[in-house]
XYZ file of C-alpha atoms in Angstrom:
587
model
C 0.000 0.000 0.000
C 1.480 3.598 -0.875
C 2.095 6.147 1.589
C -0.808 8.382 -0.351
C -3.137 5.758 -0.404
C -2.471 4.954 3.121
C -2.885 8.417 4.407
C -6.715 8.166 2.859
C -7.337 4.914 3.986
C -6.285 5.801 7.479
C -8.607 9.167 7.670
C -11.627 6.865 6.174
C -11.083 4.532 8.639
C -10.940 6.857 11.618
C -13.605 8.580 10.773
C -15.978 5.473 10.758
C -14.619 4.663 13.618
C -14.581 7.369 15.780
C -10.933 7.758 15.542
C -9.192 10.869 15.871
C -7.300 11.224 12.766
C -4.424 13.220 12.678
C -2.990 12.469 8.917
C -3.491 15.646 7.140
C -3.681 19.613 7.949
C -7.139 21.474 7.630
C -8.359 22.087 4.190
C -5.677 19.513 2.788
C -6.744 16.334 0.649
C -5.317 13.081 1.998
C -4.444 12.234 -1.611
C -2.657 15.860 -1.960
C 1.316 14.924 -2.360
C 2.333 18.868 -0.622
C 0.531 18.135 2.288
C 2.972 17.635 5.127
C 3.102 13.721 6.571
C 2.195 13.853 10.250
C 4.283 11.642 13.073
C 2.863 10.665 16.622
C 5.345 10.455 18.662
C 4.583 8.453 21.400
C 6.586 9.657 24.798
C 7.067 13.385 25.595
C 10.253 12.533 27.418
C 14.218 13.848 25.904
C 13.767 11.473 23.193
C 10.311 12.431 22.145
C 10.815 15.931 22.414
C 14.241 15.276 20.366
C 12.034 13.371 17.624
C 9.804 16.177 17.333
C 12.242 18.600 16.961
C 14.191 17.039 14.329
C 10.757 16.291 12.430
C 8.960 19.631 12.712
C 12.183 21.497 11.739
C 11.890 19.156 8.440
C 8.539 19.951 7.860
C 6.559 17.407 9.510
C 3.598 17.918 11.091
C 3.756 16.282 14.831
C 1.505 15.223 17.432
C 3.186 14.149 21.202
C 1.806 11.760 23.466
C 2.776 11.920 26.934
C 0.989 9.899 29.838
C 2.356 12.283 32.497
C 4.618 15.466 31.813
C 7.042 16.532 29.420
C 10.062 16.396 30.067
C 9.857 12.432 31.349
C 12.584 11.899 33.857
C 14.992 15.017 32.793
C 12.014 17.553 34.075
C 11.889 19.474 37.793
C 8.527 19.705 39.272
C 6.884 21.716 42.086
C 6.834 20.380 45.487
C 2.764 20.558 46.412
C 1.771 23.378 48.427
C 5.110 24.826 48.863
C 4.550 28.488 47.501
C 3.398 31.202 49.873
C 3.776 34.733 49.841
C 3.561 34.866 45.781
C 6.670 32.856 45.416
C 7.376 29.832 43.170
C 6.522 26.324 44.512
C 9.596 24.667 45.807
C 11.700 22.333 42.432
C 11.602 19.184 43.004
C 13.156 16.286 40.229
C 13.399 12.972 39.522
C 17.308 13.346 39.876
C 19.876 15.821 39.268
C 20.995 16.818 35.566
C 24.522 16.110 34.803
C 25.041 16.955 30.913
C 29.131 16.186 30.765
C 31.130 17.364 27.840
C 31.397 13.884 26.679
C 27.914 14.271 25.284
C 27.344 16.173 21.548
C 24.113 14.931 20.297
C 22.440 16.952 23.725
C 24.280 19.676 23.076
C 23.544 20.535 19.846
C 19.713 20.197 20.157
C 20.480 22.671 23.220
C 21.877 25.354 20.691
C 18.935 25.128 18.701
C 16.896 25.907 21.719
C 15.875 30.016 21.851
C 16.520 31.506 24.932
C 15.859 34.973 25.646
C 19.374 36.819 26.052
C 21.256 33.473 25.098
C 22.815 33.823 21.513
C 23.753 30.006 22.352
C 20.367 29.072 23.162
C 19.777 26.707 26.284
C 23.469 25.587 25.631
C 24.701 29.201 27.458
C 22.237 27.601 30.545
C 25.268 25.058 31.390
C 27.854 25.981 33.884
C 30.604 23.901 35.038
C 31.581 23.439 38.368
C 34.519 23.947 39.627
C 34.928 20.629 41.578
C 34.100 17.287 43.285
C 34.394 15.647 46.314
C 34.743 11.562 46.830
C 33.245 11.590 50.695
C 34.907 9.202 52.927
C 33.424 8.026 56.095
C 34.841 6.494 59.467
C 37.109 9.827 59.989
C 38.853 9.811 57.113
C 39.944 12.642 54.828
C 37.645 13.403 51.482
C 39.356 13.773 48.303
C 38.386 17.065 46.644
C 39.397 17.133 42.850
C 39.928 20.897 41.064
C 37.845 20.319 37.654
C 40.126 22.831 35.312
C 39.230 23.857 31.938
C 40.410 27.233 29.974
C 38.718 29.928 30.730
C 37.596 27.984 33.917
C 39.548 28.700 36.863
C 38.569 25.787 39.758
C 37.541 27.142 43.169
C 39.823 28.972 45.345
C 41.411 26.808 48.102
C 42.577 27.931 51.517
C 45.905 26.959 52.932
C 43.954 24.316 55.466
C 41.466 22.638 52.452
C 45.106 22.103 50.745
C 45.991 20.416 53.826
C 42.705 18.322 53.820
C 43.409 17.193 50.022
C 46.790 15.935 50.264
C 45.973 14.195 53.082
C 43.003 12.342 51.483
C 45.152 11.771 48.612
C 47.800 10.389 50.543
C 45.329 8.123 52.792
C 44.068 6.866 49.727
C 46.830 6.075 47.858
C 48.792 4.253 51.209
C 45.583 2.211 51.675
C 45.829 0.967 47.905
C 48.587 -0.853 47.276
C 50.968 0.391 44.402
C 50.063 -2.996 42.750
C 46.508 -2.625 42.843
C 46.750 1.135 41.462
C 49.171 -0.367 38.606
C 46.934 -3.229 37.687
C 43.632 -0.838 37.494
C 45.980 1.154 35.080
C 46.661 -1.612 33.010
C 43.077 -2.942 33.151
C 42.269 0.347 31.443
C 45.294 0.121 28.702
C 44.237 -3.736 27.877
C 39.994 -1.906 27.385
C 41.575 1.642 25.332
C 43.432 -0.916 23.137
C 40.514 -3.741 22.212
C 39.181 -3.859 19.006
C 35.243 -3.631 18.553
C 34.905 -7.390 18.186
C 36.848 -7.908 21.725
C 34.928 -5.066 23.014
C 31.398 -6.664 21.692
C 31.793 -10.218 22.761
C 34.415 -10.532 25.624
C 33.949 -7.816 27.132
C 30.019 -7.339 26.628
C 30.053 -10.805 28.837
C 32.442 -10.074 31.289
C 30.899 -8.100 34.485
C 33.406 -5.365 35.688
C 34.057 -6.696 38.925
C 35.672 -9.761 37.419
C 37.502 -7.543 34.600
C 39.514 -5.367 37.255
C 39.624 -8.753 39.482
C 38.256 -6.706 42.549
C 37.276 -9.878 44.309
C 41.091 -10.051 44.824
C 41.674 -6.837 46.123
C 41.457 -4.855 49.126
C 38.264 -3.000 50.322
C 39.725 0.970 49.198
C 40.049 -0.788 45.764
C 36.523 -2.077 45.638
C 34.455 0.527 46.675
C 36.533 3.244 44.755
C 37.305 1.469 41.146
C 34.806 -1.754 40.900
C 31.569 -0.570 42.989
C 32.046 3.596 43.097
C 32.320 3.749 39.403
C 29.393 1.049 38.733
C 26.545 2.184 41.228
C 27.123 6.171 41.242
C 28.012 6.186 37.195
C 26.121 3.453 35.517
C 23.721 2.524 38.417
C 24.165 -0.795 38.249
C 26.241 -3.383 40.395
C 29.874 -3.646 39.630
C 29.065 -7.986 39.756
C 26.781 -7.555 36.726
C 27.895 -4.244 34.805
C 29.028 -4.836 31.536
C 32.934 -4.000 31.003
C 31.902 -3.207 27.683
C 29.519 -0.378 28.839
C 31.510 0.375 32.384
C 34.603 0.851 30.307
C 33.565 2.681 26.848
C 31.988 5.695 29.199
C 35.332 5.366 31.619
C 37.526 5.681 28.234
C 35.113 9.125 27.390
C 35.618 10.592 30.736
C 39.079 10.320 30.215
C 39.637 11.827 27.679
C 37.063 14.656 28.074
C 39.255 15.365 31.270
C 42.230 16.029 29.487
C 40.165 18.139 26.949
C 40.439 15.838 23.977
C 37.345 15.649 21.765
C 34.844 16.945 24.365
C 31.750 19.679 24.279
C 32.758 21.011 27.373
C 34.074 20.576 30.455
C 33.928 17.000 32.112
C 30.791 18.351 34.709
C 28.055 20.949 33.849
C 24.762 21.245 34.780
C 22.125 24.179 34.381
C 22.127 27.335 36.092
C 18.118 27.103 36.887
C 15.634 24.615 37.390
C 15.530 22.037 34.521
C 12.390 23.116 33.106
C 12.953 26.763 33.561
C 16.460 26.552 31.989
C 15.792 23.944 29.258
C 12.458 22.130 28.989
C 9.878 24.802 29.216
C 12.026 26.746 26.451
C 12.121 23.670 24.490
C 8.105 23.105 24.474
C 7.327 26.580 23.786
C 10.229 26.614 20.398
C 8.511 23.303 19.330
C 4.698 24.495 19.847
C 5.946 28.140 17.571
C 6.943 25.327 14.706
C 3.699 23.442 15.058
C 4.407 20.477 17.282
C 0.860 19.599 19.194
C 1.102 18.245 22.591
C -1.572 15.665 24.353
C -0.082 15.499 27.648
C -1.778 13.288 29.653
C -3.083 10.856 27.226
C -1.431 7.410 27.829
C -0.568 4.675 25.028
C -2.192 1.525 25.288
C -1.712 -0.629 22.059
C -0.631 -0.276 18.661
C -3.261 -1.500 15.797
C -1.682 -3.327 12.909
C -2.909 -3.946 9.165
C -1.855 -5.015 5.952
C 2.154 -5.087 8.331
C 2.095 -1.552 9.074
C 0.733 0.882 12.100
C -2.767 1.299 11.486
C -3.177 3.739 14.701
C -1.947 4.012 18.218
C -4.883 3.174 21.202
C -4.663 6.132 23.793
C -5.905 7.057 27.022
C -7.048 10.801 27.703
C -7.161 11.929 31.351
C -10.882 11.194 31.804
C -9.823 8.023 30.807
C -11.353 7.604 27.145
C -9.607 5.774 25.249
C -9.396 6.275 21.100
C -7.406 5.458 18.264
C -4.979 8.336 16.903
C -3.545 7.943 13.110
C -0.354 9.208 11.327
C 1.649 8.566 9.365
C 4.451 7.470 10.531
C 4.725 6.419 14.782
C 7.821 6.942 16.465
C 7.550 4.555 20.105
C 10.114 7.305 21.847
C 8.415 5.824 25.827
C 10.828 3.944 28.036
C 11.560 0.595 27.314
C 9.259 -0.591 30.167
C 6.252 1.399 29.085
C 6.962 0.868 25.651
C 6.969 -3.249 25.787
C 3.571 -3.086 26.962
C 2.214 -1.224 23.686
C 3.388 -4.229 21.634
C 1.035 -6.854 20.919
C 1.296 -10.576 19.595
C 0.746 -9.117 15.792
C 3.048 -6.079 15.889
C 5.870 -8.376 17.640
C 4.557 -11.256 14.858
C 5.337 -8.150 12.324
C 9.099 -7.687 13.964
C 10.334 -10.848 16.600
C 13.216 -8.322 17.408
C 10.867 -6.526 19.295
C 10.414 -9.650 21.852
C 13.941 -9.201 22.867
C 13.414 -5.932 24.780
C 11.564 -8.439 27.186
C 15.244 -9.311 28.280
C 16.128 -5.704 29.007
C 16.134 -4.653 32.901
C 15.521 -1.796 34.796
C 16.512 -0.586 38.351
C 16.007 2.042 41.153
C 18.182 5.163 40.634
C 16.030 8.048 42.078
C 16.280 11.797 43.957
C 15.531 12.947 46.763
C 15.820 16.881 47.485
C 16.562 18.281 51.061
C 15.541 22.032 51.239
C 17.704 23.953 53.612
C 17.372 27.299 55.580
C 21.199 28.263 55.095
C 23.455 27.705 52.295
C 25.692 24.304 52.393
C 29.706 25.009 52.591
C 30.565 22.099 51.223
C 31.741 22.488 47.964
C 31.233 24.123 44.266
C 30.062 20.636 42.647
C 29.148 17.355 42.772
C 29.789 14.553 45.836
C 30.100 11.275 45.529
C 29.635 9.884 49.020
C 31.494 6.326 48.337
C 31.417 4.526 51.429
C 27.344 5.067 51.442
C 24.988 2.159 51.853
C 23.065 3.442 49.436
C 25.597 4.644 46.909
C 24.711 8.207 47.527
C 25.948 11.149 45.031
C 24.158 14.735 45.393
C 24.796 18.882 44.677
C 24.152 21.941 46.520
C 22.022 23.625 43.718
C 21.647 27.382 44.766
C 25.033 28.462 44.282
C 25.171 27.323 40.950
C 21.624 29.240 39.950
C 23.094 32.601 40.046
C 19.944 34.243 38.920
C 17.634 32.558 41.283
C 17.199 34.508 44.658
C 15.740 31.213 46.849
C 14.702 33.344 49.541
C 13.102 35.654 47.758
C 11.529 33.451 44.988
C 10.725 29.949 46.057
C 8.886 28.405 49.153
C 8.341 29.950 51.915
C 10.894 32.460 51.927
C 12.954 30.667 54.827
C 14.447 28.279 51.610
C 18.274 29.359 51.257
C 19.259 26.041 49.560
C 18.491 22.337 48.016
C 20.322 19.808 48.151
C 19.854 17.207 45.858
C 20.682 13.609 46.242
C 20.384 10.312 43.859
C 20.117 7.180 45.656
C 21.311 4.078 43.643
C 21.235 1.727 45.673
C 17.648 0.647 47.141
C 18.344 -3.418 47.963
C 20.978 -2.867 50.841
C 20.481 -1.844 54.404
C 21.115 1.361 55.480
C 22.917 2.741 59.191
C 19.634 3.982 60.927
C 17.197 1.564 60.668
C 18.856 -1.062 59.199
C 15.938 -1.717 56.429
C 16.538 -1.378 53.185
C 15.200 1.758 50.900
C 12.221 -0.097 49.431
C 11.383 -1.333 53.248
C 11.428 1.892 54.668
C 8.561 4.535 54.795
C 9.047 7.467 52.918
C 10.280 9.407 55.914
C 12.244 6.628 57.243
C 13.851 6.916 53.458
C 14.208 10.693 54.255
C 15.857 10.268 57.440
C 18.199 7.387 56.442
C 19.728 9.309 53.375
C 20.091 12.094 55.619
C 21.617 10.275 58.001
C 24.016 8.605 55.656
C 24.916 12.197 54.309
C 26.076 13.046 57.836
C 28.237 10.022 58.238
C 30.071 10.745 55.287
C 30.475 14.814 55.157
C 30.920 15.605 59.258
C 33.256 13.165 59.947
C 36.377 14.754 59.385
C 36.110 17.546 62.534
C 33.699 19.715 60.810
C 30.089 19.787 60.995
C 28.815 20.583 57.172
C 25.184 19.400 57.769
C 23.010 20.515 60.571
C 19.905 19.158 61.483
C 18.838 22.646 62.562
C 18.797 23.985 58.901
C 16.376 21.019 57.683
C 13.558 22.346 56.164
C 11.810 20.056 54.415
C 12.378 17.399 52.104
C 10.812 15.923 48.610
C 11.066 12.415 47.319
C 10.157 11.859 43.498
C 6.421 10.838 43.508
C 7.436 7.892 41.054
C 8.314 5.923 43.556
C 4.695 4.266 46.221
C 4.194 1.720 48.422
C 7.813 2.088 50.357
C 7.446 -0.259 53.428
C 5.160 -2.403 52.038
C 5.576 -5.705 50.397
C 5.228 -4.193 46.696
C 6.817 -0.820 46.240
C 7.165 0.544 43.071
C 8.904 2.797 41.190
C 7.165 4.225 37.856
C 10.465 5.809 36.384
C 12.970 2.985 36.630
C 16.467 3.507 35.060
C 17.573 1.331 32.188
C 20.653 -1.140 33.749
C 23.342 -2.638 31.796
C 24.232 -6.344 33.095
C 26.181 -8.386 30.811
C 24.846 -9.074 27.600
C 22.739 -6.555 27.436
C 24.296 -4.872 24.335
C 23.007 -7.687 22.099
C 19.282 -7.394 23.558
C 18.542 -3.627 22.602
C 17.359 -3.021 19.418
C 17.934 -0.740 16.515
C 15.851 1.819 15.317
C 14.541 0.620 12.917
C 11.992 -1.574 12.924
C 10.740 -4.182 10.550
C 7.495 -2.509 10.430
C 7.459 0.090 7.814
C 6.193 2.680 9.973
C 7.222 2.312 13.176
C 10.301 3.203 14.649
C 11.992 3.286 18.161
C 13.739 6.162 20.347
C 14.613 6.036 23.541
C 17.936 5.393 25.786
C 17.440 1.608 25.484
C 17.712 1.772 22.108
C 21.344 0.550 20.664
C 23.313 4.247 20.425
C 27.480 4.709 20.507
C 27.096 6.296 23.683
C 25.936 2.195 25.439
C 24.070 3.839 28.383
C 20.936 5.224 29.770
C 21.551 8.813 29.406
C 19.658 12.040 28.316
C 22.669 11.648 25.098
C 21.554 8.078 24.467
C 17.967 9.315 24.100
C 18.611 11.871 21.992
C 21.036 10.476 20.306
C 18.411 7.072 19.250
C 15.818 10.051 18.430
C 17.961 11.564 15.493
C 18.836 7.885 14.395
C 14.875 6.984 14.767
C 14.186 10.065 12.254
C 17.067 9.341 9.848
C 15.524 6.181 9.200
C 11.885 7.279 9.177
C 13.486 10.302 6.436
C 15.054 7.515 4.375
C 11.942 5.642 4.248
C 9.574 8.199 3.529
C 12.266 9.187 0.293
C 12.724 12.622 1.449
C 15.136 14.967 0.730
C 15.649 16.527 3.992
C 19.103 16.861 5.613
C 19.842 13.910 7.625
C 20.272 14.542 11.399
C 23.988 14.208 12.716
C 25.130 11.382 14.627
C 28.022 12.273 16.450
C 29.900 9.094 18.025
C 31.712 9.320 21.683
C 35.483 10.363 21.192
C 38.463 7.690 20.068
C 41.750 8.912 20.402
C 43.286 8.220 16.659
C 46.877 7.778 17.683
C 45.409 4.366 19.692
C 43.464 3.225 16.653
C 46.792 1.415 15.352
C 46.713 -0.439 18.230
C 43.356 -1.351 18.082
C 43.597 -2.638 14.760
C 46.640 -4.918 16.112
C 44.348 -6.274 18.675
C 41.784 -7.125 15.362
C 44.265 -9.508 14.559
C 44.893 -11.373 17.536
C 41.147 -11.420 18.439
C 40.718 -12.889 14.873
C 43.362 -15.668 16.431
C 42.164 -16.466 19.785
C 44.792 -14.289 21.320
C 44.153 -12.183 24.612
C 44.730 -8.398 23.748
C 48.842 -7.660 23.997
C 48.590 -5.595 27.085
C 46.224 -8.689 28.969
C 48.633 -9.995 31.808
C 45.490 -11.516 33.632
């Protein structure tokens, strides 16, 4: 069936039906070739939005779907009843952003982005910070890292914080033995220097913890290189991480930090609330170029006939459901809410569908503590590595220069937030002893609070004080903590072993349909806000290619390789081809 005849077929159809039929602009013949072709895109989340960008800047016209707000897990959202006095409610977010200058996809859909006073766009929304801190508990000394970068000078340290980082860096280093910080370096040279295939198949089944042999090593190693890196990185456990995945984004980082092939510096985040500084901007650029949002309506099922999308079964908010038409459907929902949209016929139509079933997905979610006085602790990111509950978090305000908190959010008592991830939900915690998913919401609250304490005033310095507690927020996502069956309605895509060869293109075999969405098979191998934009421009490349049009492609930039190794590389081809270990591979 033609794409012209299918557009009328599809408005007939709906109309009998009762359908809402989106396939062709008012006044427009179904049959007329000018008329623009019309896209659902079914998600409203990073990739969705990045779908319908690429699309309506090509001329498409595009409908969004989005079951609960736009912006999916990247968004901030007000705390309930937090605004008095005229001020904004309280922002509140699934977890903090972290847009690192390994990414380029992101980026460059950020410079698209108007902003009012921004000649960059959103992009000019990203500041770096200056630092990070690995928090040690028990008493000894955190390890504060300068993040440098020209033009960037890091933050100003005081003869006595000079003190405090040596001496972390020396406690560290004399409780690793020189061995152990040798073999991790060679681990890394024997992963920089393996060809694709190695990197595919050996690697892609070996978990990290048994690449960097940490079961052999002492504790400093294991919680710093095998489970620090795993849980607060790739949120997943360093006995099940793919090396593969663990070590292409550790091989990124790298080289970001020495300023080769990078965006930006190795940390930046935005300089305002995620929807003020980025997604808010981003819905109101794509509603001026005719993108239509249904936010609230929830997919249900895709309708097949004759092998291709006949319509998409949604749910409005009074809980109606109908069938929506286009033509072309791009499935840009998370790989858990997607799965369910696929029936026995549309996986019939494409069996690589049915091994998404194989993907998993964890607990990685925030938790935001709202503080009467600003936090001295430092100008970036912590990663609090001796945490039960593999705890990494930011003190927000300083780094939202034009936000008065005080004066504009809350209460007006509201001088800071700090925000915290928790990664690890399935391991007890100092206070109660429970588990996250056991404990109440406020026993979650106090636990993470209390775990924050044990790592950052342990050193002679009280940095947190209960007295300065406001209030706190935990993402709504997550019900039923302390009861037999909590969930978690925003899970994060995990990356055990084999995972790599379970996540599909694109591309689907259905003519029609195609997939975006950070499970879907990108360079960048990992459930980022990159990964979902990045499958969203490969999702319309393919639908562009299909539909025969002219249009210029979208750009698929690739993480950064340094060239000079590529030799090397191509050496290892050779003895992979041979059933030789990579040259550098002393076991």
């Amino acid at each position: 069936m033609s794409g012209t005849t299918r557009r009328g077929f599809l408005s007939t159809a709906a109309a009998a039906g009762g359908g809402l039929a989106l396939g062709t602009p008012d006044g427009a013949s179904a049959e007329d070739a000018s008329a623009p072709q019309t896209v659902a895109v079914l998600g409203g989340g990073v990739a969705g939005l990045t779908a319908a960008h690429e699309l309506a800047e090509r001329g498409f016209r595009v409908t969004v779907y989005e079951r609960k707000a736009l912006g999916g897990k990247a968004r901030s959202m007000d705390v309930p009843d937090s605004a008095k006095g005229g001020r904004r409610p309280l922002p509140g977010e699934h977890g903090f952003r972290f847009i690192p200058g390994i990414y380029h996809n992101l980026p460059d859909t950020m410079r698209r982005i108007p902003f009012p006073g921004n000649p960059g766009g959103v992009h000019d929304n990203l500041v770096a910070p200056k630092e990070m801190l690995f928090a040690r508990s028990g008493g000894r000394e955190d390890i504060r890292i300068p993040l440098p970068w020209p033009d960037h000078t890091p933050a100003e340290l005081t003869p006595e914080e000079i003190r405090r980082a040596f001496t972390a860096v020396l406690d560290t280093a004399f409780n690793l033995p020189l061995h152990e910080a040798l073999y991790f370096a060679n681990r890394m040279l024997v992963f920089l220097t393996s060809c694709d295939q190695r990197r595919d198949t050996v690697w892609e089944r070996t978990p990290w913890w048994d690449f960097v042999r940490a079961g052999r090593m002492s504790y400093d190693y294991q919680r710093v290189l095998a489970v620090g890196i795993t849980r607060n990185i790739v949120a997943t456990k360093a006995e099940e991480a793919s090396t593969r995945t663990v070590g292409t984004l550790l091989e990124a980082f790298a080289f970001n930090a020495l300023g080769r092939g990078a965006d930006g510096p190795l940390d930046r985040i935005l300089n305002a609330p995620t929807n003020e500084a980025w997604i808010d901007p981003w819905v109101t650029y794509l509603t001026s170029l005719g993108v239509e949002f249904r936010v609230g309506w929830t997919v249900r099922d895709l309708t097949l006939d004759a092998g291709a999308i006949a319509g998409a079964v949604v749910e409005d908010r009074s809980g109606v459901r109908r069938t929506v038409t286009a033509d072309h459907y791009i499935s840009a929902m998370p790989v858990e809410h997607a799965r369910r949209t696929w029936n026995s016929a549309v996986r019939a139509a494409d069996p690589q569908l049915a091994e998404c079933d194989r993907l998993e997905t964890d607990w990685m979610t925030g938790i935001q503590f709202y503080l009467t006085e600003r936090t001295p602790i430092l100008h970036g990111h912590l990663d609090l590595i001796d945490s039960p509950w593999s705890l990494t978090a930011i003190a927000q305000a300083q780094h939202w220069p034009g936000r008065d908190f005080p004066a504009d959010y809350g209460d007006g008592t509201v001088a800071d937030c700090l925000s915290v991830d928790v990664s690890e939900w399935d391991r007890p915690g100092i206070l109660y002893g429970k588990t996250a998913k056991q404990c109440t919401r406020t026993e979650v609250a106090r636990e993470v609070w209390a775990q924050l304490k044990a790592s950052l005033n342990d050193s002679g310095r009280t940095v947190l004080k209960d007295s300065v507690l406001h209030s706190w927020f935990l993402d709504p996502a997550v019900d039923g903590l302390g009861t037999p069956d909590p969930v978690n309605d925003e899970q994060l895509l995990i990356h055990p072993v084999g995972t790599f060869h379970h996540r599909p293109p694109s591309a689907t075999k259905i003519p029609n349909l195609f997939l975006a969405g950070d499970y879907v098979a990108v360079p960048i191998d990992l459930a980022t806000m990159e990964g979902a934009n990045t499958s969203a421009r490969q999702a319309v490349n393919v639908l562009l290619d299909r539909c025969g049009s002219t249009a210029r492609r979208c750009t698929v930039t690739p993480l950064y390789r340094a060239p000079e190794l590529e030799p090397l590389r191509r050496h290892d081809r050779t003895r992979y081809l041979l059933g030789l270990p990579n040259a550098f591979d002393i076991g």
